[in-house]
Short mmCIF file of C-alpha atoms and ligand atoms in Angstrom, two decimals:
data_model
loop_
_atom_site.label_atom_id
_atom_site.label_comp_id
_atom_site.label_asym_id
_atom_site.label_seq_id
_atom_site.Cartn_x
_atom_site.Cartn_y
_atom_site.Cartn_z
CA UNK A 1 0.00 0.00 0.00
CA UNK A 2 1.68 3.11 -1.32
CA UNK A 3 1.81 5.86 2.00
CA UNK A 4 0.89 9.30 1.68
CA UNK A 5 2.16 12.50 3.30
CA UNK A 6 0.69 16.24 3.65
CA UNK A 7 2.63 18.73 4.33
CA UNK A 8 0.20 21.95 5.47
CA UNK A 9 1.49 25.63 5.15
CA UNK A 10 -0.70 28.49 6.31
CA UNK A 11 -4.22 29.17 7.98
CA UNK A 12 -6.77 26.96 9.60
CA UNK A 13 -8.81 26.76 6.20
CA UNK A 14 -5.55 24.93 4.74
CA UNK A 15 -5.50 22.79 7.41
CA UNK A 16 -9.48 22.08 7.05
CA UNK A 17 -8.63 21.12 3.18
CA UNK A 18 -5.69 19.06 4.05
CA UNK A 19 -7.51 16.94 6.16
CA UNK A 20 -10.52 16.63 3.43
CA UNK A 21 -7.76 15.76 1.08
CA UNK A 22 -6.12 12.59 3.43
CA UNK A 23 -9.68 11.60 3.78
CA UNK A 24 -9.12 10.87 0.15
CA UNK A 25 -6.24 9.08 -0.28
CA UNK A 26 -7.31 6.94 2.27
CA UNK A 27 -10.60 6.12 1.36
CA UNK A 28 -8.87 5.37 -2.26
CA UNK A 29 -6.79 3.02 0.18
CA UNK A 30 -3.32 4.84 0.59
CA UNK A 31 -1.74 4.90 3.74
CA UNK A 32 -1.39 8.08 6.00
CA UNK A 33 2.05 8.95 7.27
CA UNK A 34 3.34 12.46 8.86
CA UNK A 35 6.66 10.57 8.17
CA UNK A 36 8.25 12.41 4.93
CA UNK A 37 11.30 9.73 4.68
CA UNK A 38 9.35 6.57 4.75
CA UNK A 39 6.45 8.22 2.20
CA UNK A 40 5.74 7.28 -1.71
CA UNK A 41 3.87 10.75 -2.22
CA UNK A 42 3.80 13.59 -0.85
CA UNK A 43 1.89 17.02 -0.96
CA UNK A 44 3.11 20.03 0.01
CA UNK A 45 -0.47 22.16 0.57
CA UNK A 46 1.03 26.00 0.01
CA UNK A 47 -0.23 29.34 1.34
CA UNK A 48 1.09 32.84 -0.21
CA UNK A 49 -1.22 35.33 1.92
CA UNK A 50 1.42 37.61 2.58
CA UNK A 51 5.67 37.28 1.18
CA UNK A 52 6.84 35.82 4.54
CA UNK A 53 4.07 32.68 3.98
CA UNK A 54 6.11 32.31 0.48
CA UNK A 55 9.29 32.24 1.81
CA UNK A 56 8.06 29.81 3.75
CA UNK A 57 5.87 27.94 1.55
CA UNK A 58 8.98 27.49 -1.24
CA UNK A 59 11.13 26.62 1.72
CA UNK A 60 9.41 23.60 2.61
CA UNK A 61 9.26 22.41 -1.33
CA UNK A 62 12.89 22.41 -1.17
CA UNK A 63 13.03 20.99 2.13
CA UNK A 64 11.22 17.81 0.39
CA UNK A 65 12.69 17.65 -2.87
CA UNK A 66 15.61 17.44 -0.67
CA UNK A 67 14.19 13.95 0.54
CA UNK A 68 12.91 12.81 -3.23
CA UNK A 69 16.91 13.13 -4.18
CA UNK A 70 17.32 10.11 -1.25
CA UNK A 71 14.35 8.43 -1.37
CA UNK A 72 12.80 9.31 -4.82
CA UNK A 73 9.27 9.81 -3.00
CA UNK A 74 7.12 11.58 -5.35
CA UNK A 75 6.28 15.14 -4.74
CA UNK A 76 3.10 17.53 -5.62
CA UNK A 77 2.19 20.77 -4.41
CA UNK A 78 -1.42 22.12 -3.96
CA UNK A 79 -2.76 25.52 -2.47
CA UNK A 80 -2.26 29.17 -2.76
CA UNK A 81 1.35 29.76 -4.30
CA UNK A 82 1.11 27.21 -7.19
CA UNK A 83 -2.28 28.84 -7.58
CA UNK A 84 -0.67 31.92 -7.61
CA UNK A 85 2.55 31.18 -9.95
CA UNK A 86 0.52 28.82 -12.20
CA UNK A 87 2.86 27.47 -14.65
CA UNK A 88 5.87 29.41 -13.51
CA UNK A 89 5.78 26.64 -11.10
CA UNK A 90 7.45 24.02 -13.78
CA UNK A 91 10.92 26.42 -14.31
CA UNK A 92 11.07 27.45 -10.24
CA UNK A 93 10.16 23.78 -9.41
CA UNK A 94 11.18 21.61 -12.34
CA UNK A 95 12.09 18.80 -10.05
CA UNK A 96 8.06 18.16 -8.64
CA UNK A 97 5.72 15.80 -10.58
CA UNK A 98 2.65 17.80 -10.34
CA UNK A 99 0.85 20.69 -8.84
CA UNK A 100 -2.55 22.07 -8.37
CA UNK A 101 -3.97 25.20 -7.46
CA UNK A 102 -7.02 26.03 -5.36
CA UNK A 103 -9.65 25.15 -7.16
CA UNK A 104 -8.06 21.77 -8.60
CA UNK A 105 -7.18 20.50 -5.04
CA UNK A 106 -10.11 17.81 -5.17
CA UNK A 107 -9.15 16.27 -8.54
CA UNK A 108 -5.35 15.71 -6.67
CA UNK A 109 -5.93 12.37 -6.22
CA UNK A 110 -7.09 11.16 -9.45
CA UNK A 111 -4.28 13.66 -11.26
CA UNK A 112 -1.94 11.30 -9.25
CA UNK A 113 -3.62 8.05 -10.25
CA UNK A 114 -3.86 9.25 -14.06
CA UNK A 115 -0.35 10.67 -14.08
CA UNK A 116 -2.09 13.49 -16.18
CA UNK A 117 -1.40 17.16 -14.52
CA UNK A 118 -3.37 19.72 -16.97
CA UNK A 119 -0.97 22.29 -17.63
CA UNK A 120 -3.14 25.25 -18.80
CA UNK A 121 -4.16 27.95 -16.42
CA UNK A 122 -5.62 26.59 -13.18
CA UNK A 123 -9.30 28.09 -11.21
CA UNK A 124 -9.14 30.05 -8.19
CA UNK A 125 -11.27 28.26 -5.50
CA UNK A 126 -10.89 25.38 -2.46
CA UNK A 127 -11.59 21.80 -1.41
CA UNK A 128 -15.01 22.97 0.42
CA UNK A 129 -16.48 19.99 1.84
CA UNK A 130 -15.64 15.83 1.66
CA UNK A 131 -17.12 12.89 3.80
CA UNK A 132 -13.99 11.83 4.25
CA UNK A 133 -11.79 13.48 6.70
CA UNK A 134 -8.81 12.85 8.70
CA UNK A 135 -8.05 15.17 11.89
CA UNK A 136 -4.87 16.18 12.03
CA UNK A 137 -5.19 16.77 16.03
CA UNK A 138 -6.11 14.36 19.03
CA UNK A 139 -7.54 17.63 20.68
CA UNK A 140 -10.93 17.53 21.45
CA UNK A 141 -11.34 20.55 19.15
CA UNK A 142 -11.71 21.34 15.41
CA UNK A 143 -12.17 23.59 12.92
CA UNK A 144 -15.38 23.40 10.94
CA UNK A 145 -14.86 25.75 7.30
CA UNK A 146 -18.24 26.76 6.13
CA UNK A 147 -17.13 28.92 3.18
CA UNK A 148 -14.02 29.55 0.74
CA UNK A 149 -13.34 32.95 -1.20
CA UNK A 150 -14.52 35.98 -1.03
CA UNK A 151 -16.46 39.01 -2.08
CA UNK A 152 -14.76 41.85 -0.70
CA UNK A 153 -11.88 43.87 -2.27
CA UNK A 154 -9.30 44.98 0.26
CA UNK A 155 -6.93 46.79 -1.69
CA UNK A 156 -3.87 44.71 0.03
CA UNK A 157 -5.09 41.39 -0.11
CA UNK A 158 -4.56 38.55 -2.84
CA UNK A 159 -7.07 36.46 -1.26
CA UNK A 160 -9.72 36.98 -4.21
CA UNK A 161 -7.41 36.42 -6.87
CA UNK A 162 -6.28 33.00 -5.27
CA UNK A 163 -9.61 32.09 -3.85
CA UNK A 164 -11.70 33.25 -6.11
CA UNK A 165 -15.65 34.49 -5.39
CA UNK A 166 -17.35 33.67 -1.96
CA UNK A 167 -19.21 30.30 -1.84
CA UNK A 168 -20.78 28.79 1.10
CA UNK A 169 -21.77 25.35 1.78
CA UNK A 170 -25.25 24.02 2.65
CA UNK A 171 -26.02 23.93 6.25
CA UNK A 172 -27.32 20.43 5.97
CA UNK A 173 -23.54 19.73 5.13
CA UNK A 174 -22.28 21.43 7.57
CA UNK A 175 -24.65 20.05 10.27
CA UNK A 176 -23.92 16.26 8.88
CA UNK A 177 -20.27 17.09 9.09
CA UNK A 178 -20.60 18.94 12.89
CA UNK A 179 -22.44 15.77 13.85
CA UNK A 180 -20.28 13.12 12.41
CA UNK A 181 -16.96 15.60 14.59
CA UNK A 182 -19.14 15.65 17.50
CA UNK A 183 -19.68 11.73 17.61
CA UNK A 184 -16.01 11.55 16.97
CA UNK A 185 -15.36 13.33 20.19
CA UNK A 186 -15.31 16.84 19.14
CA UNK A 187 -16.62 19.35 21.95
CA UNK A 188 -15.29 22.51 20.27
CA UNK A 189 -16.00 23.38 16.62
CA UNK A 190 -14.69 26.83 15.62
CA UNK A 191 -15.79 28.50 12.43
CA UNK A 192 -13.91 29.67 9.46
CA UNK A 193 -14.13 31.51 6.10
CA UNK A 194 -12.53 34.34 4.56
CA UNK A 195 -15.26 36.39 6.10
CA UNK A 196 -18.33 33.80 7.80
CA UNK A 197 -20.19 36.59 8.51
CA UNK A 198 -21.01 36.53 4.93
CA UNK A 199 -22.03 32.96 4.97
CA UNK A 200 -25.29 32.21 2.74
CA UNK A 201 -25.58 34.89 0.92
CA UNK A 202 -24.50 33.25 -2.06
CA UNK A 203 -26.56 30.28 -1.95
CA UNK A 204 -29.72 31.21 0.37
CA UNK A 205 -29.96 35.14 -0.51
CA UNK A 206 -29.18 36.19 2.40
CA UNK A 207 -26.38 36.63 5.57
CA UNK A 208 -27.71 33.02 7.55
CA UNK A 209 -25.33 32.51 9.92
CA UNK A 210 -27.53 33.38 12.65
CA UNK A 211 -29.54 30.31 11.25
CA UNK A 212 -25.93 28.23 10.71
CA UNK A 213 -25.47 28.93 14.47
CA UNK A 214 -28.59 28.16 15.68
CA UNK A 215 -28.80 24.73 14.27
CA UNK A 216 -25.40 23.86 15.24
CA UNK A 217 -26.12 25.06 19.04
CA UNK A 218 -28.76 22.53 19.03
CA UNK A 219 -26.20 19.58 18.70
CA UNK A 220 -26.15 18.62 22.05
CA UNK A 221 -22.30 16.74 23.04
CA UNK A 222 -21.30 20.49 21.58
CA UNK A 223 -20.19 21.88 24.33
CA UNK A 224 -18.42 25.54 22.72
CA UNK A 225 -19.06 27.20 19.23
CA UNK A 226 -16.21 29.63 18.24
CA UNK A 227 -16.65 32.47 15.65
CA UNK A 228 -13.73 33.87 13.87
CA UNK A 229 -12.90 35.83 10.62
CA UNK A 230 -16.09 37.90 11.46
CA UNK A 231 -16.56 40.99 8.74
CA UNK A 232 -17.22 44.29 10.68
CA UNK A 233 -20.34 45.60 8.13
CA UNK A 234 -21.96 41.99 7.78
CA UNK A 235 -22.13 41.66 11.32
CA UNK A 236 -26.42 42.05 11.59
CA UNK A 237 -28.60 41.82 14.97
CA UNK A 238 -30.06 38.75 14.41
CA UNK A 239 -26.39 37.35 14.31
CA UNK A 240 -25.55 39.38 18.15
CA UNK A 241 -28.75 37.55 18.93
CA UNK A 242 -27.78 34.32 19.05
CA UNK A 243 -25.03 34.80 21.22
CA UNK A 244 -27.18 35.75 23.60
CA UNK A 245 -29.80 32.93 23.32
CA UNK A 246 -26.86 29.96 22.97
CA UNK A 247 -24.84 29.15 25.92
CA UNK A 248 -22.77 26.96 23.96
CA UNK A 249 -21.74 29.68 21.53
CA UNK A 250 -18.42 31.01 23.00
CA UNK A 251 -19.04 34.90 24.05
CA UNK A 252 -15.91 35.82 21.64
CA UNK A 253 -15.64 36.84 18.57
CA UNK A 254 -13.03 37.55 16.14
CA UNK A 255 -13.41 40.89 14.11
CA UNK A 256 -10.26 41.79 11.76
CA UNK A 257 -10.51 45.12 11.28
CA UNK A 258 -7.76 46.28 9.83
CA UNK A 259 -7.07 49.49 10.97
CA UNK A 260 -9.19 52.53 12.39
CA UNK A 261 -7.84 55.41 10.54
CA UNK A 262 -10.87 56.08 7.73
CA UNK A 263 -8.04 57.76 5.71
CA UNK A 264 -6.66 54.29 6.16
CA UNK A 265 -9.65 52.16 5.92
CA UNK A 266 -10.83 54.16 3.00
CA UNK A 267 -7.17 53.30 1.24
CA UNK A 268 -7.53 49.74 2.05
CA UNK A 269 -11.52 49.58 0.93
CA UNK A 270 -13.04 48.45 3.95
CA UNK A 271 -15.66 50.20 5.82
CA UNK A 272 -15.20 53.18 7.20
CA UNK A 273 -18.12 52.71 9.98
CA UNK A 274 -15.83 50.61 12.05
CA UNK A 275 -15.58 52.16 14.64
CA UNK A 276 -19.07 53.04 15.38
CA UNK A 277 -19.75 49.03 14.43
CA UNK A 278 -17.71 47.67 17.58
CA UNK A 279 -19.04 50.00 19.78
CA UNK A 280 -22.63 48.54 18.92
CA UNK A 281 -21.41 45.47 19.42
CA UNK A 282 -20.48 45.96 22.66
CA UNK A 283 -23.22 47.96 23.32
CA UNK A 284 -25.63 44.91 22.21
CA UNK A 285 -23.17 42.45 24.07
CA UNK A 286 -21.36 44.59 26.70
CA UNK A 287 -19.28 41.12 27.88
CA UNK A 288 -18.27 39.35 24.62
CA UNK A 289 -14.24 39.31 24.35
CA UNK A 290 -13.24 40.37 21.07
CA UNK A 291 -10.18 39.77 19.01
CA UNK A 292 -8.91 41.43 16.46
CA UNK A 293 -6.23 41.80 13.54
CA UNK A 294 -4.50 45.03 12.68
CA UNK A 295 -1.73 46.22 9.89
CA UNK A 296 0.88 48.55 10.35
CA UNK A 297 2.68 50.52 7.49
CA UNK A 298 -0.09 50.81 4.84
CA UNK A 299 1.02 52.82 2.41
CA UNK A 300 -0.14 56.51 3.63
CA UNK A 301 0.04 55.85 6.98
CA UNK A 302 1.44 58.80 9.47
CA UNK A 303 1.84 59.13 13.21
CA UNK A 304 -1.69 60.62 13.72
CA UNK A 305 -3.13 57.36 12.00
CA UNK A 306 -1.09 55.42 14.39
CA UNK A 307 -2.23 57.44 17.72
CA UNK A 308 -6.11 57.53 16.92
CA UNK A 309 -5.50 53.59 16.55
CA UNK A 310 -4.18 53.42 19.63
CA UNK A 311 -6.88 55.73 21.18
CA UNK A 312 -9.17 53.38 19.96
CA UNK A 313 -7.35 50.26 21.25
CA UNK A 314 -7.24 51.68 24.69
CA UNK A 315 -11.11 52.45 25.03
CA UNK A 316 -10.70 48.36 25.53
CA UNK A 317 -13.31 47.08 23.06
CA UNK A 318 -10.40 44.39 22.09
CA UNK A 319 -8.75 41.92 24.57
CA UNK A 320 -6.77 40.64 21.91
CA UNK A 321 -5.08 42.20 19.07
CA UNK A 322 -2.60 40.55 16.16
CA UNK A 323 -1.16 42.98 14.71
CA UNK A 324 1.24 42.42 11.29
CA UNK A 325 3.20 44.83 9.10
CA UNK A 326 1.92 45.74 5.92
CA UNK A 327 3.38 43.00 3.26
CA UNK A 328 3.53 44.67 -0.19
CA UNK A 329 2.35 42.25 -2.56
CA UNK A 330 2.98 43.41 -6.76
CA UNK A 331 -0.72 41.46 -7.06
CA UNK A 332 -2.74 44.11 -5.30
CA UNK A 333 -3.54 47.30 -5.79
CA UNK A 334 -2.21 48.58 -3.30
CA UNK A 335 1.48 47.81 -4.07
CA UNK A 336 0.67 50.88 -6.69
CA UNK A 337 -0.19 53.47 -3.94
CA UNK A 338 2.40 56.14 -3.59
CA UNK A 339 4.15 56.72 -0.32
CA UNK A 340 4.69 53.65 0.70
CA UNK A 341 6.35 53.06 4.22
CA UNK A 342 9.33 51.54 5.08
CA UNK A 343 9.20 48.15 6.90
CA UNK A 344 11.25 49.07 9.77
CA UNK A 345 8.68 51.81 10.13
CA UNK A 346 5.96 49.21 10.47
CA UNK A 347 7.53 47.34 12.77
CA UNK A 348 8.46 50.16 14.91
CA UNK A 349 4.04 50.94 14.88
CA UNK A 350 3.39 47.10 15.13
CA UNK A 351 5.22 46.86 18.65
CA UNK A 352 4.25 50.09 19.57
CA UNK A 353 0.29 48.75 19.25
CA UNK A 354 1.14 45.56 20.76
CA UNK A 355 2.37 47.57 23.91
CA UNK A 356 -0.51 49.53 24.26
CA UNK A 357 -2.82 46.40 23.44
CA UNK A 358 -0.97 44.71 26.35
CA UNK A 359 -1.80 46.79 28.90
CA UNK A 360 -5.26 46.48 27.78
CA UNK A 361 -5.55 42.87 28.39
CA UNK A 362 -3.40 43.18 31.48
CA UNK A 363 -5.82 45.48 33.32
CA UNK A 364 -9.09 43.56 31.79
CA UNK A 365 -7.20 39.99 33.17
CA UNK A 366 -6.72 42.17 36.57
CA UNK A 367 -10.24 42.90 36.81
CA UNK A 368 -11.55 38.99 37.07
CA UNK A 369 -8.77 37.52 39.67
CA UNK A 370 -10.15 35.51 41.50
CA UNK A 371 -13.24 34.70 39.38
CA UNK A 372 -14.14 30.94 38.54
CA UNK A 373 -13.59 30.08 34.75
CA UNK A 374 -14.17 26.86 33.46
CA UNK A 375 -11.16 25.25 30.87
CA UNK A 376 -11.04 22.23 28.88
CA UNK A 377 -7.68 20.03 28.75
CA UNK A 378 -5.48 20.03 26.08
CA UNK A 379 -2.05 19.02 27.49
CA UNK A 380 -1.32 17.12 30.96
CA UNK A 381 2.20 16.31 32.24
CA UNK A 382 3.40 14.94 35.27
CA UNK A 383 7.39 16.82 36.37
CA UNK A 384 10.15 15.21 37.43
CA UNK A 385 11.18 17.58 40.15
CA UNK A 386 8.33 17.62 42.01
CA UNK A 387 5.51 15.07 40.44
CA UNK A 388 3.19 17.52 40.42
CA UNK A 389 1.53 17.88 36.98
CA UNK A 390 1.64 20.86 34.75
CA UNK A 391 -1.10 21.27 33.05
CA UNK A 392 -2.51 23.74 30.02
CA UNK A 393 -6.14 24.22 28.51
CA UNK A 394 -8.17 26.99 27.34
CA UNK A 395 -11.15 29.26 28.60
CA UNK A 396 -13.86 30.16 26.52
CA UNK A 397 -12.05 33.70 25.66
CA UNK A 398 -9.13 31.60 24.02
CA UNK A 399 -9.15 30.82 20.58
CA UNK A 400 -6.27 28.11 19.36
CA UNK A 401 -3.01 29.04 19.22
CA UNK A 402 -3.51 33.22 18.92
CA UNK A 403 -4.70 33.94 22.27
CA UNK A 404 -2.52 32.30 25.49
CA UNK A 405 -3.38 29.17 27.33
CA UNK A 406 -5.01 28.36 30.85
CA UNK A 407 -2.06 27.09 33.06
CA UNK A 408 -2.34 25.01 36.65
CA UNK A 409 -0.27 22.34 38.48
CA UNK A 410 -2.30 19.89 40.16
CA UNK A 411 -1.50 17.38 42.51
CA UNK A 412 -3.48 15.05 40.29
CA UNK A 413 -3.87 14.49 36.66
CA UNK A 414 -6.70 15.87 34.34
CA UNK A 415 -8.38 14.39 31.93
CA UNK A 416 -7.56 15.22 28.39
CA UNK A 417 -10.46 16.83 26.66
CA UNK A 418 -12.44 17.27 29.92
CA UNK A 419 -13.78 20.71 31.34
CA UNK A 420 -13.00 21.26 34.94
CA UNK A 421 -13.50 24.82 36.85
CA UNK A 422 -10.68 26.97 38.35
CA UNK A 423 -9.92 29.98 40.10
CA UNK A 424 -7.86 32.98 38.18
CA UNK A 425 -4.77 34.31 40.28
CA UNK A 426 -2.80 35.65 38.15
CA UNK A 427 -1.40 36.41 34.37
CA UNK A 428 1.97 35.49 32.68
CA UNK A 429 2.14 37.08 29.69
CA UNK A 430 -1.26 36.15 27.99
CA UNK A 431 -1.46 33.01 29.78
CA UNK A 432 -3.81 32.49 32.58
CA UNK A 433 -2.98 31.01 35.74
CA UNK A 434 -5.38 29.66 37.30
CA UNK A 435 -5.83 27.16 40.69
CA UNK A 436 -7.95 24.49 40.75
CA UNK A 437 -8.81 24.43 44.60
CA UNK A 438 -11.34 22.18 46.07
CA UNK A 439 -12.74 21.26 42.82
CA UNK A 440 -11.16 18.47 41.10
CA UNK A 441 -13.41 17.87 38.50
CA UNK A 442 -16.42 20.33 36.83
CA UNK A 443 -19.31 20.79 39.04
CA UNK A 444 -18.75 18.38 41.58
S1 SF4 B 501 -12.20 40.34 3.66
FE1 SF4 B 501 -10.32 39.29 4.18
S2 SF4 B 501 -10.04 37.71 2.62
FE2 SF4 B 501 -11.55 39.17 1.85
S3 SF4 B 501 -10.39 40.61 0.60
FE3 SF4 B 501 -10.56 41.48 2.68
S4 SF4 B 501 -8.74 40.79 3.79
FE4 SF4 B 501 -8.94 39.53 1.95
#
């Protein structure tokens, strides 16, 4: 049996498609193996958001190749930068045997099988939906992708022109996949798109995922529903009100918003209301924790930009903030504004922000020591020097990866998975430390 390997660059949605993708191969009865040296295939799954992700994307096609010159494995590459150099890819990569793009990523398997790769220019789209897939996680948490592409036109992003135009799934998929992760053990499904606050549209007419979320909160072993890649100006009140009416829909929510400037936001075409749009939402839902993603260095940007950002910040609407440097990209229109900053410039503003941002979340994490919050496990180890166990999770303000852990020792282990209830005492960084007292185990 001939064993396959995926190697995944970039976001959560690439992830999502990589495991629809080994779902497959195995289902057309390969073998799955994260082992590169001991695979016949493999697939490097590319992202090229921004020029860092490129670097890194063409790094890690070398970095195989290097292992086809030993082993002679065969090697493909999918995603976002083939999609984006189309057939450029067959004088930068001569050595590979095939590539898709986007939008050819579900006929991978049978390109392999027919030894035919189509050479002519390849679709902008994504590997939306599959029955099969294969978790690349043990964790008790997943992410569920209910859209690819998108309809916006941010003047700095190539996302469009390697994703091509929004399209949603069905909600019965997306309920028959939610179920099928849920009775696989899944107690956290967090939702993705280019923008999901868009979701529907498309196919039902209309922004639905107030109707998405309902149906999913109904699913009853679900125990948290996460919302990220929110769109400030689709964000309606029928969508606020089901985080109100769901107590299994996480009170978070992850708004990228860009900047605040609207000399900025009108630069980078996104809605200039912005500001006025958080504030309702916090108005509407005065405790939800927001995150957010901001971009220093657009091309235009001066010092006043930067301060009335930072005014905003500190009004502590966001307890998170990621904030990046402006990549210039030859693809977007952007690239083609004058005035144009220089990066040390943006990186001077980015840690400037992420100062700011951290007092923010430092006096917000000040203001509930000592409050209960209730975790779920994701890592449990027991130390050598003292056999106590040291143990991380996350609290329903913590997305994946972007926004700190939950940290305890415990004199006994946790279950993996499991949600148990501790006290806050302090903060380390954006980690929370919490104790777990006289509770050992939720609710008892
Ligand atoms: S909404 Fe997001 S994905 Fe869409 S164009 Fe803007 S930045 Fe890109």
């Amino acid at each position: 049996m001939q064993k396959v390997a995926v190697v995944v660059l970039g976001c959560s949605k690439n992830t999502v498609e990589a495991e629809y993708l080994l779902g497959v191969f195995r289902n057309k009865g390969f073998e799955i193996t994260n082992n590169i040296e001991e695979a016949d295939i493999s697939i490097i799954h590319t992202c090229s958001f921004i020029k860092t992700a490129r670097e890194e994307s063409e790094k890690a096609i070398r970095d195989v190749l290097s292992v086809k010159k030993k082993n002679g494995l065969k090697v493909y590459v999918s995603g976002c930068l083939s999609q984006l150099l189309q057939n450029k890819m067959n004088s930068i990569f001569p050595e590979i045997d095939g590539y898709v793009g986007t939008g050819t990523l579900k006929e991978l398997p049978q390109l392999i099988f027919d030894k035919e790769f189509d050479k002519s220019l390849l679709p902008p789209g994504g590997l939306n939906e599959s029955k099969y897939r294969v978790l690349s996680s043990s964790l008790p948490s997943t992410y569920l992708k209910i859209a690819e592409g998108c309809w916006h036109k941010c003047s700095f992003c190539v996302i469009p022109y390697l994703r091509g135009n929004y399209e949603s799934r069905s909600i019965k998929s997306l309920i028959d996949e939610a179920k099928l992760l849920v009775d696989n053990g899944i107690k956290e499904l967090i939702l993705i798109a280019q923008d999901t606050t868009s979701y529907g549209y498309d196919i039902y007419g209309a922004f639905v995922l107030d109707k998405l979320l309902s149906k999913l909160a109904k699913i009853s072993e679900l125990k948290w529903i996460r919302l990220l890649y929110a769109y400030p100006s689709s964000i309606n009140d029928r969508l606020l009100a089901v985080f109100k009416e769901y107590k299994n829909i996480c009170n978070y929510m992850d708004i990228p918003i860009q900047h605040i400037s609207k000399d900025i936001l009108s630069a980078m075409r996104r809605p200039l209301n912005t500001a006025s749009i958080i504030e309702k939402i916090k108005n509407k839902l005065p405790d939800i924790i927001l995150r957010t993603s901001i971009i220093t260095g657009f091309p235009g940007e001066n010092e006043r930009d930067i301060s009335e950002l930072i005014s905003f910040l500190q009004q502590g609407y966001f307890q998170y903030v990621g904030v990046f440097e402006y990549s210039n990209q030859k693809e977007t229109d952007s690239s083609k504004l004058k005035k144009q900053i220089k990066n040390s410039v943006a990186i001077e503003r980015k840690i400037l922000i992420e100062n700011a941002q951290y007092s923010v979340f430092k006096s917000q994490i000040d203001n509930i020591i000592g409050n209960n919050i209730e975790f779920i496990v994701e890592n449990c180890s027991q130390r050598t020097s003292d056999d106590k166990y040291s143990i991380t999770g996350r609290c329903y303000f913590q997305a994946p990866e972007i926004d700190g852990n939950v940290m305890l020792l415990s004199d006994n282990p946790l279950k993996l998975g499991e949600f148990y209830n501790g006290k806050i005492i302090d903060a380390k960084g954006y980690n929370i430390k919490v104790t777990i007292g006289e509770y050992n185990e939720f609710g008892k």
